[in-house]
PDB file of N, CA and C in Angstrom:
ATOM      1  N   MET A1408       0.826  -1.201   0.000  1.00 90.00           N
ATOM      2  CA  MET A1408       0.000   0.000   0.000  1.00 90.00           C
ATOM      3  C   MET A1408       0.868   1.262   0.000  1.00 90.00           C
ATOM      4  N   LYS A1409       1.867   1.321   0.888  1.00 95.00           N
ATOM      5  CA  LYS A1409       2.711   2.504   0.993  1.00 95.00           C
ATOM      6  C   LYS A1409       3.459   2.768  -0.313  1.00 95.00           C
ATOM      7  N   LYS A1410       4.019   1.709  -0.918  1.00 95.00           N
ATOM      8  CA  LYS A1410       4.755   1.877  -2.169  1.00 95.00           C
ATOM      9  C   LYS A1410       3.840   2.356  -3.289  1.00 95.00           C
ATOM     10  N   GLU A1411       2.619   1.870  -3.315  1.00 97.00           N
ATOM     11  CA  GLU A1411       1.667   2.294  -4.348  1.00 97.00           C
ATOM     12  C   GLU A1411       1.333   3.776  -4.193  1.00 97.00           C
ATOM     13  N   ILE A1412       1.174   4.217  -2.965  1.00 97.00           N
ATOM     14  CA  ILE A1412       0.895   5.639  -2.722  1.00 97.00           C
ATOM     15  C   ILE A1412       2.069   6.489  -3.169  1.00 97.00           C
ATOM     16  N   ILE A1413       3.282   6.055  -2.861  1.00 97.00           N
ATOM     17  CA  ILE A1413       4.480   6.790  -3.288  1.00 97.00           C
ATOM     18  C   ILE A1413       4.541   6.846  -4.809  1.00 97.00           C
ATOM     19  N   ARG A1414       4.263   5.746  -5.478  1.00 98.00           N
ATOM     20  CA  ARG A1414       4.255   5.732  -6.948  1.00 98.00           C
ATOM     21  C   ARG A1414       3.232   6.721  -7.497  1.00 98.00           C
ATOM     22  N   ARG A1415       2.056   6.777  -6.883  1.00 98.00           N
ATOM     23  CA  ARG A1415       1.013   7.711  -7.325  1.00 98.00           C
ATOM     24  C   ARG A1415       1.445   9.158  -7.129  1.00 98.00           C
ATOM     25  N   ILE A1416       2.093   9.438  -5.998  1.00 97.00           N
ATOM     26  CA  ILE A1416       2.597  10.790  -5.738  1.00 97.00           C
ATOM     27  C   ILE A1416       3.623  11.177  -6.797  1.00 97.00           C
ATOM     28  N   ILE A1417       4.541  10.281  -7.089  1.00 97.00           N
ATOM     29  CA  ILE A1417       5.565  10.547  -8.098  1.00 97.00           C
ATOM     30  C   ILE A1417       4.917  10.814  -9.454  1.00 97.00           C
ATOM     31  N   LYS A1418       3.931  10.012  -9.808  1.00 98.00           N
ATOM     32  CA  LYS A1418       3.237  10.202 -11.080  1.00 98.00           C
ATOM     33  C   LYS A1418       2.569  11.577 -11.137  1.00 98.00           C
ATOM     34  N   LEU A1419       1.953  11.990 -10.042  1.00 98.00           N
ATOM     35  CA  LEU A1419       1.302  13.302  -9.995  1.00 98.00           C
ATOM     36  C   LEU A1419       2.316  14.437 -10.080  1.00 98.00           C
ATOM     37  N   VAL A1420       3.474  14.281  -9.441  1.00 97.00           N
ATOM     38  CA  VAL A1420       4.517  15.302  -9.518  1.00 97.00           C
ATOM     39  C   VAL A1420       5.027  15.420 -10.959  1.00 97.00           C
ATOM     40  N   ILE A1421       5.200  14.299 -11.621  1.00 98.00           N
ATOM     41  CA  ILE A1421       5.630  14.318 -13.029  1.00 98.00           C
ATOM     42  C   ILE A1421       4.589  15.040 -13.885  1.00 98.00           C
ATOM     43  N   GLN A1422       3.316  14.749 -13.661  1.00 98.00           N
ATOM     44  CA  GLN A1422       2.253  15.430 -14.406  1.00 98.00           C
ATOM     45  C   GLN A1422       2.256  16.929 -14.098  1.00 98.00           C
ATOM     46  N   ALA A1423       2.464  17.286 -12.838  1.00 97.00           N
ATOM     47  CA  ALA A1423       2.507  18.699 -12.461  1.00 97.00           C
ATOM     48  C   ALA A1423       3.675  19.399 -13.139  1.00 97.00           C
ATOM     49  N   GLN A1424       4.838  18.728 -13.228  1.00 98.00           N
ATOM     50  CA  GLN A1424       5.991  19.332 -13.886  1.00 98.00           C
ATOM     51  C   GLN A1424       5.723  19.533 -15.374  1.00 98.00           C
ATOM     52  N   GLU A1425       5.064  18.572 -16.006  1.00 98.00           N
ATOM     53  CA  GLU A1425       4.725  18.715 -17.421  1.00 98.00           C
ATOM     54  C   GLU A1425       3.819  19.926 -17.637  1.00 98.00           C
ATOM     55  N   LEU A1426       2.854  20.128 -16.751  1.00 97.00           N
ATOM     56  CA  LEU A1426       1.974  21.293 -16.845  1.00 97.00           C
ATOM     57  C   LEU A1426       2.750  22.580 -16.587  1.00 97.00           C
ATOM     58  N   ALA A1427       3.619  22.559 -15.599  1.00 96.00           N
ATOM     59  CA  ALA A1427       4.405  23.742 -15.247  1.00 96.00           C
ATOM     60  C   ALA A1427       5.282  24.191 -16.406  1.00 96.00           C
ATOM     61  N   LEU A1428       5.853  23.253 -17.120  1.00 97.00           N
ATOM     62  CA  LEU A1428       6.694  23.605 -18.268  1.00 97.00           C
ATOM     63  C   LEU A1428       5.899  24.357 -19.333  1.00 97.00           C
ATOM     64  N   LYS A1429       4.624  24.049 -19.456  1.00 97.00           N
ATOM     65  CA  LYS A1429       3.782  24.712 -20.457  1.00 97.00           C
ATOM     66  C   LYS A1429       3.586  26.197 -20.160  1.00 97.00           C
ATOM     67  N   ILE A1430       3.799  26.591 -18.895  1.00 93.00           N
ATOM     68  CA  ILE A1430       3.664  28.006 -18.542  1.00 93.00           C
ATOM     69  C   ILE A1430       5.010  28.605 -18.116  1.00 93.00           C
ATOM     70  N   GLY A1431       6.079  27.921 -18.480  1.00 93.00           N
ATOM     71  CA  GLY A1431       7.408  28.479 -18.279  1.00 93.00           C
ATOM     72  C   GLY A1431       8.044  28.235 -16.924  1.00 93.00           C
ATOM     73  N   ILE A1432       7.515  27.327 -16.146  1.00 94.00           N
ATOM     74  CA  ILE A1432       8.113  27.012 -14.846  1.00 94.00           C
ATOM     75  C   ILE A1432       9.012  25.790 -15.015  1.00 94.00           C
ATOM     76  N   PRO A1433      10.335  25.987 -14.932  1.00 94.00           N
ATOM     77  CA  PRO A1433      11.257  24.887 -15.200  1.00 94.00           C
ATOM     78  C   PRO A1433      11.395  23.863 -14.077  1.00 94.00           C
ATOM     79  N   ASN A1434      11.060  24.240 -12.836  1.00 95.00           N
ATOM     80  CA  ASN A1434      11.266  23.316 -11.721  1.00 95.00           C
ATOM     81  C   ASN A1434      10.151  23.476 -10.695  1.00 95.00           C
ATOM     82  N   ILE A1435       9.148  22.636 -10.781  1.00 95.00           N
ATOM     83  CA  ILE A1435       8.003  22.695  -9.874  1.00 95.00           C
ATOM     84  C   ILE A1435       8.419  22.398  -8.432  1.00 95.00           C
ATOM     85  N   LEU A1436       9.563  21.732  -8.250  1.00 95.00           N
ATOM     86  CA  LEU A1436      10.020  21.366  -6.914  1.00 95.00           C
ATOM     87  C   LEU A1436      10.953  22.407  -6.296  1.00 95.00           C
ATOM     88  N   GLN A1437      11.079  23.552  -6.946  1.00 92.00           N
ATOM     89  CA  GLN A1437      11.860  24.659  -6.385  1.00 92.00           C
ATOM     90  C   GLN A1437      11.314  24.950  -4.985  1.00 92.00           C
ATOM     91  N   PRO A1438      12.175  25.057  -3.982  1.00 91.00           N
ATOM     92  CA  PRO A1438      11.687  25.254  -2.613  1.00 91.00           C
ATOM     93  C   PRO A1438      10.716  26.433  -2.487  1.00 91.00           C
ATOM     94  N   GLY A1439       9.560  26.157  -1.910  1.00 90.00           N
ATOM     95  CA  GLY A1439       8.554  27.171  -1.648  1.00 90.00           C
ATOM     96  C   GLY A1439       7.630  27.502  -2.801  1.00 90.00           C
ATOM     97  N   LEU A1440       7.934  27.010  -3.997  1.00 92.00           N
ATOM     98  CA  LEU A1440       7.166  27.418  -5.179  1.00 92.00           C
ATOM     99  C   LEU A1440       5.700  26.998  -5.111  1.00 92.00           C
ATOM    100  N   VAL A1441       5.430  25.781  -4.731  1.00 93.00           N
ATOM    101  CA  VAL A1441       4.029  25.325  -4.692  1.00 93.00           C
ATOM    102  C   VAL A1441       3.241  26.141  -3.670  1.00 93.00           C
ATOM    103  N   LYS A1442       3.856  26.424  -2.527  1.00 91.00           N
ATOM    104  CA  LYS A1442       3.194  27.256  -1.525  1.00 91.00           C
ATOM    105  C   LYS A1442       2.923  28.656  -2.086  1.00 91.00           C
ATOM    106  N   GLU A1443       3.891  29.227  -2.792  1.00 89.00           N
ATOM    107  CA  GLU A1443       3.705  30.543  -3.406  1.00 89.00           C
ATOM    108  C   GLU A1443       2.581  30.502  -4.441  1.00 89.00           C
ATOM    109  N   MET A1444       2.487  29.396  -5.185  1.00 91.00           N
ATOM    110  CA  MET A1444       1.415  29.249  -6.167  1.00 91.00           C
ATOM    111  C   MET A1444       0.052  29.248  -5.481  1.00 91.00           C
ATOM    112  N   ILE A1445      -0.052  28.532  -4.393  1.00 93.00           N
ATOM    113  CA  ILE A1445      -1.317  28.441  -3.660  1.00 93.00           C
ATOM    114  C   ILE A1445      -1.713  29.805  -3.112  1.00 93.00           C
ATOM    115  N   ILE A1446      -0.752  30.503  -2.513  1.00 91.00           N
ATOM    116  CA  ILE A1446      -1.046  31.810  -1.934  1.00 91.00           C
ATOM    117  C   ILE A1446      -1.429  32.811  -3.023  1.00 91.00           C
ATOM    118  N   ALA A1447      -0.667  32.842  -4.107  1.00 89.00           N
ATOM    119  CA  ALA A1447      -0.974  33.768  -5.205  1.00 89.00           C
ATOM    120  C   ALA A1447      -2.367  33.495  -5.766  1.00 89.00           C
ATOM    121  N   GLU A1448      -2.694  32.243  -5.957  1.00 90.00           N
ATOM    122  CA  GLU A1448      -4.011  31.884  -6.484  1.00 90.00           C
ATOM    123  C   GLU A1448      -5.116  32.289  -5.516  1.00 90.00           C
ATOM    124  N   THR A1449      -4.909  32.044  -4.233  1.00 92.00           N
ATOM    125  CA  THR A1449      -5.901  32.382  -3.213  1.00 92.00           C
ATOM    126  C   THR A1449      -6.156  33.882  -3.155  1.00 92.00           C
ATOM    127  N   LEU A1450      -5.075  34.677  -3.288  1.00 88.00           N
ATOM    128  CA  LEU A1450      -5.199  36.126  -3.184  1.00 88.00           C
ATOM    129  C   LEU A1450      -5.503  36.813  -4.514  1.00 88.00           C
ATOM    130  N   GLY A1451      -5.543  36.035  -5.592  1.00 89.00           N
ATOM    131  CA  GLY A1451      -5.823  36.609  -6.901  1.00 89.00           C
ATOM    132  C   GLY A1451      -4.634  37.330  -7.521  1.00 89.00           C
ATOM    133  N   HIS A1452      -3.438  36.976  -7.096  1.00 87.00           N
ATOM    134  CA  HIS A1452      -2.226  37.587  -7.628  1.00 87.00           C
ATOM    135  C   HIS A1452      -1.680  36.759  -8.791  1.00 87.00           C
ATOM    136  N   GLU A1453      -0.771  37.333  -9.538  1.00 84.00           N
ATOM    137  CA  GLU A1453      -0.099  36.625 -10.637  1.00 84.00           C
ATOM    138  C   GLU A1453       1.234  36.104 -10.105  1.00 84.00           C
ATOM    139  N   LEU A1454       1.462  34.806 -10.206  1.00 86.00           N
ATOM    140  CA  LEU A1454       2.692  34.185  -9.712  1.00 86.00           C
ATOM    141  C   LEU A1454       3.906  34.662 -10.493  1.00 86.00           C
ATOM    142  N   ILE A1455       5.001  34.934  -9.774  1.00 76.00           N
ATOM    143  CA  ILE A1455       6.309  35.162 -10.387  1.00 76.00           C
ATOM    144  C   ILE A1455       7.177  33.999  -9.917  1.00 76.00           C
ATOM    145  N   HIS A1456       7.521  33.101 -10.818  1.00 75.00           N
ATOM    146  CA  HIS A1456       8.198  31.878 -10.401  1.00 75.00           C
ATOM    147  C   HIS A1456       9.709  32.000 -10.303  1.00 75.00           C
ATOM    148  N   SER A1457      10.272  33.121 -10.682  1.00 71.00           N
ATOM    149  CA  SER A1457      11.711  33.328 -10.574  1.00 71.00           C
ATOM    150  C   SER A1457      12.122  33.387  -9.108  1.00 71.00           C
ATOM    151  N   LYS A1458      13.243  32.759  -8.774  1.00 67.00           N
ATOM    152  CA  LYS A1458      13.742  32.794  -7.406  1.00 67.00           C
ATOM    153  C   LYS A1458      14.290  34.172  -7.041  1.00 67.00           C
ATOM    154  N   ARG A1459      14.625  34.975  -8.009  1.00 71.00           N
ATOM    155  CA  ARG A1459      15.282  36.258  -7.755  1.00 71.00           C
ATOM    156  C   ARG A1459      14.341  37.452  -7.921  1.00 71.00           C
ATOM    157  N   ASP A1460      13.083  37.249  -7.642  1.00 70.00           N
ATOM    158  CA  ASP A1460      12.111  38.327  -7.793  1.00 70.00           C
ATOM    159  C   ASP A1460      11.069  38.178  -6.690  1.00 70.00           C
ATOM    160  N   ALA A1461      10.088  39.045  -6.696  1.00 72.00           N
ATOM    161  CA  ALA A1461       8.971  38.925  -5.757  1.00 72.00           C
ATOM    162  C   ALA A1461       8.216  37.628  -6.025  1.00 72.00           C
ATOM    163  N   ASP A1462       7.376  37.230  -5.087  1.00 66.00           N
ATOM    164  CA  ASP A1462       6.608  35.994  -5.258  1.00 66.00           C
ATOM    165  C   ASP A1462       5.454  36.150  -6.237  1.00 66.00           C
ATOM    166  N   ALA A1463       4.923  37.379  -6.307  1.00 72.00           N
ATOM    167  CA  ALA A1463       3.746  37.595  -7.148  1.00 72.00           C
ATOM    168  C   ALA A1463       3.650  39.067  -7.523  1.00 72.00           C
ATOM    169  N   CYS A1464       2.700  39.350  -8.415  1.00 70.00           N
ATOM    170  CA  CYS A1464       2.444  40.733  -8.805  1.00 70.00           C
ATOM    171  C   CYS A1464       0.946  40.912  -9.009  1.00 70.00           C
ATOM    172  N   ASP A1465       0.557  42.168  -9.096  1.00 69.00           N
ATOM    173  CA  ASP A1465      -0.836  42.497  -9.357  1.00 69.00           C
ATOM    174  C   ASP A1465      -1.211  41.949 -10.729  1.00 69.00           C
ATOM    175  N   PRO A1466      -2.351  41.264 -10.857  1.00 79.00           N
ATOM    176  CA  PRO A1466      -2.724  40.678 -12.147  1.00 79.00           C
ATOM    177  C   PRO A1466      -2.999  41.716 -13.232  1.00 79.00           C
ATOM    178  N   ASN A1467      -3.310  42.953 -12.828  1.00 80.00           N
ATOM    179  CA  ASN A1467      -3.606  43.995 -13.800  1.00 80.00           C
ATOM    180  C   ASN A1467      -2.431  44.915 -14.077  1.00 80.00           C
ATOM    181  N   ASP A1468      -1.413  44.898 -13.209  1.00 79.00           N
ATOM    182  CA  ASP A1468      -0.250  45.767 -13.374  1.00 79.00           C
ATOM    183  C   ASP A1468       0.985  45.041 -12.842  1.00 79.00           C
ATOM    184  N   SER A1469       1.718  44.406 -13.732  1.00 74.00           N
ATOM    185  CA  SER A1469       2.866  43.577 -13.328  1.00 74.00           C
ATOM    186  C   SER A1469       3.999  44.370 -12.692  1.00 74.00           C
ATOM    187  N   SER A1470       3.937  45.712 -12.762  1.00 77.00           N
ATOM    188  CA  SER A1470       4.965  46.513 -12.097  1.00 77.00           C
ATOM    189  C   SER A1470       4.735  46.589 -10.587  1.00 77.00           C
ATOM    190  N   ILE A1471       3.528  46.215 -10.137  1.00 73.00           N
ATOM    191  CA  ILE A1471       3.226  46.197  -8.710  1.00 73.00           C
ATOM    192  C   ILE A1471       3.581  44.820  -8.179  1.00 73.00           C
ATOM    193  N   LYS A1472       4.730  44.751  -7.510  1.00 72.00           N
ATOM    194  CA  LYS A1472       5.230  43.471  -6.969  1.00 72.00           C
ATOM    195  C   LYS A1472       4.667  43.250  -5.572  1.00 72.00           C
ATOM    196  N   ILE A1473       4.377  42.003  -5.288  1.00 65.00           N
ATOM    197  CA  ILE A1473       3.771  41.646  -4.000  1.00 65.00           C
ATOM    198  C   ILE A1473       4.665  40.661  -3.285  1.00 65.00           C
TER     199      ILE A1473
END
């Protein structure tokens, strides 16, 4: 049972990475990125996935960093 769950998790992570690549995110496992995605989505912000920038920006004005 435990090994099957781990296999399913790995499969889902692979699928998530494939989706992330379609929007320009090269590494879905970058530390903190998934949490930043959840927070940005919850607050209605636009995610900035670069490690060297703010976590998000205003969806209507990308110059407003959050």
